[in-house]
């Protein structure tokens, strides 16, 4: 198992015991096949029990797993002929957001996504996937180019949020995100957004306005991180687990609420356990929706996008008469 989490330790211990018995059988030529088979069945039941009843906090831990596939993994395994484009033509290049032109099953597309990095050096250079304003402006530049040339846009969302530093605010962080929301709403090409890991606040929404919003099984999408919510509600970040349950941020919650269109299944234990299988799972769903959206014209795509977001949430109004 790849870098097991704390709640996975019982599975790891049992799997290690099975491997010890296999080794002992091989070295001592003693038949322990019945014992091994019994433990295998026990391991399968234990995995089903744990992974079939994951709490919201456990799903958040899976979404944050250090070995979870990043946007660049999906770009290089899902698409062909990828050409990365850099810079916002205003300030500089932000490596926390990557993007460029590629082909999906021979169809030219523009692909954009948060990139949090893999090893320590890469994570630091990419600011752990927390974009600055130039990252969102780069994304907008690429999306405007896609709209001009009629290419579908595919975005991969995986960030705790936009960078909250002073330099980001000085360069117009909120304006950059707000502009993306406005412009994405009016593009006349298909837009498909996929939450692959963490979907945090406006940092995620800055590339998240699409005709279809898909979500990996163990990803989460939230207005604020569990730690941030706990700090606001209880002034105690250690209550993040409690906050995560209250926020309703998992794929199951959001599908039930009508916010996402489909849950993309993950391999047992999470996408990091079998990244190639995860790529296959994403491609099956992605191609299905892309083919359907390509049947629509520009006006229909804009209206479809508008209606999607108009259906999210409920409101009511009432007039209360005060006493004289």
mmCIF file of C-alpha atoms in Angstrom:
data_model
loop_
_atom_site.group_PDB
_atom_site.id
_atom_site.type_symbol
_atom_site.label_atom_id
_atom_site.label_comp_id
_atom_site.label_asym_id
_atom_site.label_seq_id
_atom_site.Cartn_x
_atom_site.Cartn_y
_atom_site.Cartn_z
ATOM 1 C CA UNK A 1 0.000 0.000 0.000
ATOM 2 C CA UNK A 2 1.286 3.417 -1.017
ATOM 3 C CA UNK A 3 1.972 5.620 2.065
ATOM 4 C CA UNK A 4 -0.928 4.316 4.208
ATOM 5 C CA UNK A 5 -3.044 6.707 6.244
ATOM 6 C CA UNK A 6 -3.726 6.127 9.930
ATOM 7 C CA UNK A 7 -7.128 4.490 9.402
ATOM 8 C CA UNK A 8 -5.574 2.088 6.860
ATOM 9 C CA UNK A 9 -3.066 0.604 9.318
ATOM 10 C CA UNK A 10 -5.226 -2.453 10.206
ATOM 11 C CA UNK A 11 -5.315 -3.361 6.499
ATOM 12 C CA UNK A 12 -1.552 -2.922 6.170
ATOM 13 C CA UNK A 13 -0.870 -5.092 9.208
ATOM 14 C CA UNK A 14 -3.096 -7.874 7.901
ATOM 15 C CA UNK A 15 -1.571 -7.699 4.408
ATOM 16 C CA UNK A 16 1.904 -7.871 5.938
ATOM 17 C CA UNK A 17 0.877 -10.963 7.882
ATOM 18 C CA UNK A 18 -0.316 -12.598 4.667
ATOM 19 C CA UNK A 19 3.006 -11.815 2.963
ATOM 20 C CA UNK A 20 4.903 -13.294 5.904
ATOM 21 C CA UNK A 21 2.933 -16.523 5.558
ATOM 22 C CA UNK A 22 3.590 -16.632 1.819
ATOM 23 C CA UNK A 23 7.319 -16.164 2.428
ATOM 24 C CA UNK A 24 7.321 -18.819 5.152
ATOM 25 C CA UNK A 25 5.485 -21.230 2.845
ATOM 26 C CA UNK A 26 8.041 -20.654 0.084
ATOM 27 C CA UNK A 27 11.090 -20.987 2.312
ATOM 28 C CA UNK A 28 9.963 -23.934 4.469
ATOM 29 C CA UNK A 29 7.887 -25.776 1.863
ATOM 30 C CA UNK A 30 4.973 -25.942 4.295
ATOM 31 C CA UNK A 31 1.437 -25.747 2.914
ATOM 32 C CA UNK A 32 -0.348 -22.837 4.585
ATOM 33 C CA UNK A 33 -2.728 -22.163 1.709
ATOM 34 C CA UNK A 34 -5.862 -22.543 3.845
ATOM 35 C CA UNK A 35 -4.588 -20.072 6.439
ATOM 36 C CA UNK A 36 -3.599 -17.627 3.703
ATOM 37 C CA UNK A 37 -6.970 -17.936 1.990
ATOM 38 C CA UNK A 38 -8.746 -17.289 5.289
ATOM 39 C CA UNK A 39 -6.678 -14.170 5.911
ATOM 40 C CA UNK A 40 -7.239 -12.979 2.322
ATOM 41 C CA UNK A 41 -10.991 -13.153 2.832
ATOM 42 C CA UNK A 42 -10.618 -11.374 6.142
ATOM 43 C CA UNK A 43 -8.562 -8.632 4.448
ATOM 44 C CA UNK A 44 -11.186 -8.194 1.745
ATOM 45 C CA UNK A 45 -13.924 -7.864 4.379
ATOM 46 C CA UNK A 46 -11.824 -5.371 6.327
ATOM 47 C CA UNK A 47 -11.165 -3.277 3.209
ATOM 48 C CA UNK A 48 -14.854 -3.280 2.376
ATOM 49 C CA UNK A 49 -15.708 -2.269 5.924
ATOM 50 C CA UNK A 50 -13.195 0.602 5.998
ATOM 51 C CA UNK A 51 -13.479 1.952 2.451
ATOM 52 C CA UNK A 52 -17.223 1.403 2.322
ATOM 53 C CA UNK A 53 -17.801 3.569 5.403
ATOM 54 C CA UNK A 54 -15.307 6.392 5.065
ATOM 55 C CA UNK A 55 -16.028 9.510 7.090
ATOM 56 C CA UNK A 56 -15.821 12.946 5.527
ATOM 57 C CA UNK A 57 -12.529 13.602 7.311
ATOM 58 C CA UNK A 58 -11.034 10.350 6.030
ATOM 59 C CA UNK A 59 -11.995 11.358 2.480
ATOM 60 C CA UNK A 60 -10.317 14.717 3.025
ATOM 61 C CA UNK A 61 -7.159 12.850 4.069
ATOM 62 C CA UNK A 62 -7.286 10.764 0.888
ATOM 63 C CA UNK A 63 -7.807 13.906 -1.218
ATOM 64 C CA UNK A 64 -4.674 15.382 0.387
ATOM 65 C CA UNK A 65 -2.534 12.260 0.078
ATOM 66 C CA UNK A 66 1.054 13.131 -0.837
ATOM 67 C CA UNK A 67 1.103 10.544 -3.636
ATOM 68 C CA UNK A 68 -2.250 11.486 -5.174
ATOM 69 C CA UNK A 69 -1.934 12.038 -8.949
ATOM 70 C CA UNK A 70 -1.585 15.676 -9.949
ATOM 71 C CA UNK A 71 -2.873 17.598 -12.951
ATOM 72 C CA UNK A 72 0.315 16.985 -14.937
ATOM 73 C CA UNK A 73 -0.109 13.219 -14.479
ATOM 74 C CA UNK A 74 -3.590 13.406 -15.980
ATOM 75 C CA UNK A 75 -2.461 15.714 -18.781
ATOM 76 C CA UNK A 76 0.311 13.345 -19.844
ATOM 77 C CA UNK A 77 -1.808 10.184 -19.564
ATOM 78 C CA UNK A 78 -5.184 11.431 -20.825
ATOM 79 C CA UNK A 79 -4.095 13.636 -23.719
ATOM 80 C CA UNK A 80 -1.719 13.534 -26.642
ATOM 81 C CA UNK A 81 0.363 16.248 -28.330
ATOM 82 C CA UNK A 82 0.323 18.479 -25.236
ATOM 83 C CA UNK A 83 2.022 21.866 -25.687
ATOM 84 C CA UNK A 84 2.346 23.847 -22.456
ATOM 85 C CA UNK A 85 1.866 27.606 -22.691
ATOM 86 C CA UNK A 86 3.261 30.068 -20.142
ATOM 87 C CA UNK A 87 2.659 33.533 -18.797
ATOM 88 C CA UNK A 88 -0.235 35.958 -18.436
ATOM 89 C CA UNK A 89 1.319 38.674 -20.684
ATOM 90 C CA UNK A 90 0.905 41.104 -17.783
ATOM 91 C CA UNK A 91 3.198 40.102 -14.936
ATOM 92 C CA UNK A 92 4.752 36.653 -15.245
ATOM 93 C CA UNK A 93 4.224 32.908 -15.189
ATOM 94 C CA UNK A 94 2.674 31.080 -12.244
ATOM 95 C CA UNK A 95 3.608 27.402 -12.141
ATOM 96 C CA UNK A 96 0.793 26.674 -9.654
ATOM 97 C CA UNK A 97 -1.469 26.641 -12.710
ATOM 98 C CA UNK A 98 -0.448 24.735 -15.830
ATOM 99 C CA UNK A 99 -2.156 24.797 -19.189
ATOM 100 C CA UNK A 100 -1.838 24.423 -22.884
ATOM 101 C CA UNK A 101 -3.166 22.802 -26.044
ATOM 102 C CA UNK A 102 -3.636 19.047 -26.430
ATOM 103 C CA UNK A 103 -5.779 16.411 -28.113
ATOM 104 C CA UNK A 104 -8.317 14.069 -26.553
ATOM 105 C CA UNK A 105 -9.151 11.190 -28.879
ATOM 106 C CA UNK A 106 -7.959 13.397 -31.737
ATOM 107 C CA UNK A 107 -10.112 16.384 -30.690
ATOM 108 C CA UNK A 108 -8.107 19.602 -30.100
ATOM 109 C CA UNK A 109 -8.779 20.949 -26.593
ATOM 110 C CA UNK A 110 -7.372 23.489 -24.161
ATOM 111 C CA UNK A 111 -6.499 21.930 -20.815
ATOM 112 C CA UNK A 112 -5.818 23.901 -17.623
ATOM 113 C CA UNK A 113 -5.349 22.859 -14.012
ATOM 114 C CA UNK A 114 -3.871 23.506 -10.606
ATOM 115 C CA UNK A 115 -0.492 21.805 -10.127
ATOM 116 C CA UNK A 116 0.673 21.282 -6.534
ATOM 117 C CA UNK A 117 3.866 19.396 -7.418
ATOM 118 C CA UNK A 118 5.233 15.981 -6.530
ATOM 119 C CA UNK A 119 8.464 16.053 -4.513
ATOM 120 C CA UNK A 120 9.396 18.734 -1.977
ATOM 121 C CA UNK A 121 11.374 20.906 -4.385
ATOM 122 C CA UNK A 122 8.588 20.785 -6.966
ATOM 123 C CA UNK A 123 5.914 21.606 -4.385
ATOM 124 C CA UNK A 124 7.837 24.657 -3.201
ATOM 125 C CA UNK A 125 8.409 25.931 -6.745
ATOM 126 C CA UNK A 126 4.694 25.558 -7.458
ATOM 127 C CA UNK A 127 3.664 27.168 -4.150
ATOM 128 C CA UNK A 128 1.893 23.915 -3.187
ATOM 129 C CA UNK A 129 -0.754 24.570 -5.831
ATOM 130 C CA UNK A 130 -1.863 27.939 -4.407
ATOM 131 C CA UNK A 131 -2.095 30.255 -7.443
ATOM 132 C CA UNK A 132 -1.246 33.943 -7.579
ATOM 133 C CA UNK A 133 -3.299 36.374 -9.734
ATOM 134 C CA UNK A 134 -1.007 35.788 -12.708
ATOM 135 C CA UNK A 135 -1.989 32.115 -12.585
ATOM 136 C CA UNK A 136 -5.664 32.943 -13.031
ATOM 137 C CA UNK A 137 -4.836 35.515 -15.697
ATOM 138 C CA UNK A 138 -2.781 32.908 -17.546
ATOM 139 C CA UNK A 139 -5.743 30.546 -17.342
ATOM 140 C CA UNK A 140 -8.033 33.253 -18.700
ATOM 141 C CA UNK A 141 -5.639 34.018 -21.566
ATOM 142 C CA UNK A 142 -5.655 30.352 -22.575
ATOM 143 C CA UNK A 143 -9.433 30.109 -22.268
ATOM 144 C CA UNK A 144 -9.932 33.221 -24.400
ATOM 145 C CA UNK A 145 -7.665 31.664 -27.009
ATOM 146 C CA UNK A 146 -9.707 28.440 -26.864
ATOM 147 C CA UNK A 147 -12.930 30.388 -27.267
ATOM 148 C CA UNK A 148 -11.519 32.276 -30.266
ATOM 149 C CA UNK A 149 -10.520 29.089 -32.080
ATOM 150 C CA UNK A 150 -13.472 26.940 -30.985
ATOM 151 C CA UNK A 151 -11.586 24.500 -28.761
ATOM 152 C CA UNK A 152 -13.354 22.851 -25.794
ATOM 153 C CA UNK A 153 -11.914 23.730 -22.376
ATOM 154 C CA UNK A 154 -11.119 21.085 -19.757
ATOM 155 C CA UNK A 155 -10.006 22.130 -16.273
ATOM 156 C CA UNK A 156 -8.606 20.104 -13.384
ATOM 157 C CA UNK A 157 -9.279 21.518 -9.914
ATOM 158 C CA UNK A 158 -6.889 20.622 -7.089
ATOM 159 C CA UNK A 159 -6.050 23.429 -4.678
ATOM 160 C CA UNK A 160 -6.607 24.383 -1.059
ATOM 161 C CA UNK A 161 -7.316 27.892 -2.335
ATOM 162 C CA UNK A 162 -5.804 30.936 -3.977
ATOM 163 C CA UNK A 163 -2.579 32.239 -2.430
ATOM 164 C CA UNK A 164 -3.561 34.526 0.494
ATOM 165 C CA UNK A 165 -0.318 36.526 0.703
ATOM 166 C CA UNK A 166 0.056 40.287 0.577
ATOM 167 C CA UNK A 167 1.788 40.219 -2.803
ATOM 168 C CA UNK A 168 -1.184 38.357 -4.303
ATOM 169 C CA UNK A 169 -3.608 40.935 -2.941
ATOM 170 C CA UNK A 170 -1.409 43.759 -4.253
ATOM 171 C CA UNK A 171 -1.572 42.266 -7.740
ATOM 172 C CA UNK A 172 -5.358 41.873 -7.677
ATOM 173 C CA UNK A 173 -6.168 38.330 -6.535
ATOM 174 C CA UNK A 174 -9.891 38.843 -6.059
ATOM 175 C CA UNK A 175 -10.254 40.781 -9.318
ATOM 176 C CA UNK A 176 -8.463 38.049 -11.281
ATOM 177 C CA UNK A 177 -10.761 35.342 -9.912
ATOM 178 C CA UNK A 178 -13.901 37.447 -10.373
ATOM 179 C CA UNK A 179 -12.980 38.201 -13.982
ATOM 180 C CA UNK A 180 -12.529 34.484 -14.670
ATOM 181 C CA UNK A 181 -15.993 33.741 -13.292
ATOM 182 C CA UNK A 182 -17.579 36.379 -15.515
ATOM 183 C CA UNK A 183 -15.719 35.428 -18.672
ATOM 184 C CA UNK A 184 -16.124 31.656 -18.265
ATOM 185 C CA UNK A 185 -19.873 32.124 -17.940
ATOM 186 C CA UNK A 186 -19.990 33.637 -21.441
ATOM 187 C CA UNK A 187 -17.634 31.420 -23.464
ATOM 188 C CA UNK A 188 -19.320 29.730 -26.435
ATOM 189 C CA UNK A 189 -17.282 26.497 -26.263
ATOM 190 C CA UNK A 190 -17.855 23.421 -24.076
ATOM 191 C CA UNK A 191 -16.291 23.662 -20.595
ATOM 192 C CA UNK A 192 -15.832 20.581 -18.409
ATOM 193 C CA UNK A 193 -14.382 20.933 -14.898
ATOM 194 C CA UNK A 194 -13.072 18.007 -12.843
ATOM 195 C CA UNK A 195 -12.298 18.182 -9.112
ATOM 196 C CA UNK A 196 -9.456 15.683 -8.710
ATOM 197 C CA UNK A 197 -8.314 16.414 -5.154
ATOM 198 C CA UNK A 198 -8.987 19.470 -3.042
ATOM 199 C CA UNK A 199 -11.429 22.088 -4.255
ATOM 200 C CA UNK A 200 -10.945 25.044 -1.970
ATOM 201 C CA UNK A 201 -13.017 28.236 -2.101
ATOM 202 C CA UNK A 202 -12.530 30.861 -4.845
ATOM 203 C CA UNK A 203 -9.161 29.379 -5.685
ATOM 204 C CA UNK A 204 -11.001 26.383 -7.090
ATOM 205 C CA UNK A 205 -13.929 28.305 -8.538
ATOM 206 C CA UNK A 206 -11.545 30.535 -10.519
ATOM 207 C CA UNK A 207 -11.301 27.761 -13.123
ATOM 208 C CA UNK A 208 -14.522 25.985 -12.138
ATOM 209 C CA UNK A 209 -17.382 27.563 -14.101
ATOM 210 C CA UNK A 210 -18.379 24.933 -16.648
ATOM 211 C CA UNK A 211 -21.202 23.124 -18.379
ATOM 212 C CA UNK A 212 -20.318 19.983 -16.450
ATOM 213 C CA UNK A 213 -18.705 19.670 -13.033
ATOM 214 C CA UNK A 214 -17.311 16.206 -12.351
ATOM 215 C CA UNK A 215 -15.671 15.014 -9.153
ATOM 216 C CA UNK A 216 -13.471 12.114 -8.145
ATOM 217 C CA UNK A 217 -14.993 9.847 -5.532
ATOM 218 C CA UNK A 218 -12.703 10.889 -2.664
ATOM 219 C CA UNK A 219 -12.163 14.528 -3.625
ATOM 220 C CA UNK A 220 -13.803 17.395 -1.770
ATOM 221 C CA UNK A 221 -15.181 20.776 -2.868
ATOM 222 C CA UNK A 222 -15.839 23.456 -0.283
ATOM 223 C CA UNK A 223 -16.252 27.165 0.340
ATOM 224 C CA UNK A 224 -13.535 26.877 2.998
ATOM 225 C CA UNK A 225 -11.130 24.254 4.321
ATOM 226 C CA UNK A 226 -12.269 22.232 7.363
ATOM 227 C CA UNK A 227 -9.469 23.831 9.395
ATOM 228 C CA UNK A 228 -10.570 27.312 8.356
ATOM 229 C CA UNK A 229 -14.206 26.592 9.202
ATOM 230 C CA UNK A 230 -13.225 25.195 12.601
ATOM 231 C CA UNK A 231 -11.176 28.301 13.336
ATOM 232 C CA UNK A 232 -14.133 30.551 12.528
ATOM 233 C CA UNK A 233 -16.810 28.492 14.271
ATOM 234 C CA UNK A 234 -14.942 27.323 17.354
ATOM 235 C CA UNK A 235 -11.690 29.291 17.237
ATOM 236 C CA UNK A 236 -9.989 25.910 17.272
ATOM 237 C CA UNK A 237 -8.471 24.398 14.109
ATOM 238 C CA UNK A 238 -8.175 21.026 15.852
ATOM 239 C CA UNK A 239 -11.939 20.610 15.384
ATOM 240 C CA UNK A 240 -11.456 20.295 11.626
ATOM 241 C CA UNK A 241 -12.880 16.776 11.641
ATOM 242 C CA UNK A 242 -16.126 18.009 13.179
ATOM 243 C CA UNK A 243 -16.253 20.934 10.765
ATOM 244 C CA UNK A 244 -15.742 18.682 7.737
ATOM 245 C CA UNK A 245 -18.857 16.685 8.637
ATOM 246 C CA UNK A 246 -20.941 19.853 8.959
ATOM 247 C CA UNK A 247 -19.750 21.364 5.664
ATOM 248 C CA UNK A 248 -21.142 18.572 3.396
ATOM 249 C CA UNK A 249 -18.150 18.687 1.046
ATOM 250 C CA UNK A 250 -17.757 15.151 -0.305
ATOM 251 C CA UNK A 251 -18.751 13.955 -3.767
ATOM 252 C CA UNK A 252 -21.765 12.103 -2.338
ATOM 253 C CA UNK A 253 -23.027 15.228 -0.587
ATOM 254 C CA UNK A 254 -22.540 17.458 -3.624
ATOM 255 C CA UNK A 255 -24.114 15.016 -6.061
ATOM 256 C CA UNK A 256 -27.156 14.743 -3.792
ATOM 257 C CA UNK A 257 -27.372 18.543 -3.659
ATOM 258 C CA UNK A 258 -27.217 18.775 -7.453
ATOM 259 C CA UNK A 259 -23.950 20.727 -7.535
ATOM 260 C CA UNK A 260 -21.890 18.146 -9.428
ATOM 261 C CA UNK A 261 -23.007 16.123 -12.436
ATOM 262 C CA UNK A 262 -21.236 12.822 -11.851
ATOM 263 C CA UNK A 263 -18.940 11.041 -9.404
ATOM 264 C CA UNK A 264 -15.916 9.415 -11.033
ATOM 265 C CA UNK A 265 -15.022 6.212 -9.159
ATOM 266 C CA UNK A 266 -11.550 5.731 -7.676
ATOM 267 C CA UNK A 267 -9.544 2.521 -7.206
ATOM 268 C CA UNK A 268 -9.877 0.939 -3.787
ATOM 269 C CA UNK A 269 -7.993 3.140 -1.335
ATOM 270 C CA UNK A 270 -7.870 6.182 -3.608
ATOM 271 C CA UNK A 271 -6.473 7.383 -6.930
ATOM 272 C CA UNK A 272 -2.880 7.143 -5.677
ATOM 273 C CA UNK A 273 -3.171 3.354 -5.382
ATOM 274 C CA UNK A 274 -3.586 2.953 -9.149
ATOM 275 C CA UNK A 275 -3.078 6.244 -11.061
ATOM 276 C CA UNK A 276 -3.347 4.581 -14.473
ATOM 277 C CA UNK A 277 -6.711 3.040 -13.632
ATOM 278 C CA UNK A 278 -7.837 6.435 -12.389
ATOM 279 C CA UNK A 279 -6.892 7.939 -15.749
ATOM 280 C CA UNK A 280 -9.051 5.346 -17.494
ATOM 281 C CA UNK A 281 -11.984 6.100 -15.185
ATOM 282 C CA UNK A 282 -11.703 9.830 -15.895
ATOM 283 C CA UNK A 283 -11.382 9.376 -19.645
ATOM 284 C CA UNK A 284 -14.535 7.271 -19.923
ATOM 285 C CA UNK A 285 -16.651 9.961 -18.255
ATOM 286 C CA UNK A 286 -14.845 12.894 -19.880
ATOM 287 C CA UNK A 287 -15.282 11.606 -23.433
ATOM 288 C CA UNK A 288 -18.971 10.907 -22.805
ATOM 289 C CA UNK A 289 -19.719 14.467 -21.733
ATOM 290 C CA UNK A 290 -17.459 16.095 -24.309
ATOM 291 C CA UNK A 291 -19.181 14.291 -27.190
ATOM 292 C CA UNK A 292 -22.589 15.394 -25.889
ATOM 293 C CA UNK A 293 -21.542 19.034 -25.460
ATOM 294 C CA UNK A 294 -19.994 19.183 -28.934
ATOM 295 C CA UNK A 295 -23.507 18.639 -30.333
ATOM 296 C CA UNK A 296 -24.571 22.025 -28.908
ATOM 297 C CA UNK A 297 -23.982 25.429 -30.506
ATOM 298 C CA UNK A 298 -22.503 28.448 -28.740
ATOM 299 C CA UNK A 299 -25.793 29.956 -27.562
ATOM 300 C CA UNK A 300 -26.990 26.606 -26.245
ATOM 301 C CA UNK A 301 -23.743 26.096 -24.330
ATOM 302 C CA UNK A 302 -23.999 29.505 -22.660
ATOM 303 C CA UNK A 303 -27.635 28.935 -21.730
ATOM 304 C CA UNK A 304 -26.854 25.434 -20.462
ATOM 305 C CA UNK A 305 -24.086 26.838 -18.253
ATOM 306 C CA UNK A 306 -26.376 29.570 -16.927
ATOM 307 C CA UNK A 307 -29.142 27.126 -16.103
ATOM 308 C CA UNK A 308 -26.712 24.779 -14.358
ATOM 309 C CA UNK A 309 -25.687 27.416 -11.842
ATOM 310 C CA UNK A 310 -29.193 28.863 -11.563
ATOM 311 C CA UNK A 311 -30.408 25.479 -10.298
ATOM 312 C CA UNK A 312 -27.858 25.361 -7.478
ATOM 313 C CA UNK A 313 -29.210 26.347 -4.076
ATOM 314 C CA UNK A 314 -32.606 27.515 -2.882
ATOM 315 C CA UNK A 315 -33.926 30.732 -1.479
ATOM 316 C CA UNK A 316 -37.186 31.963 -0.064
ATOM 317 C CA UNK A 317 -38.543 35.318 0.974
ATOM 318 C CA UNK A 318 -41.135 36.406 3.479
ATOM 319 C CA UNK A 319 -42.610 39.618 4.747
ATOM 320 C CA UNK A 320 -42.766 39.873 8.514
ATOM 321 C CA UNK A 321 -45.285 42.300 9.911
ATOM 322 C CA UNK A 322 -44.059 44.117 12.967
ATOM 323 C CA UNK A 323 -46.273 44.906 15.911
ATOM 324 C CA UNK A 324 -47.433 48.494 16.288
#
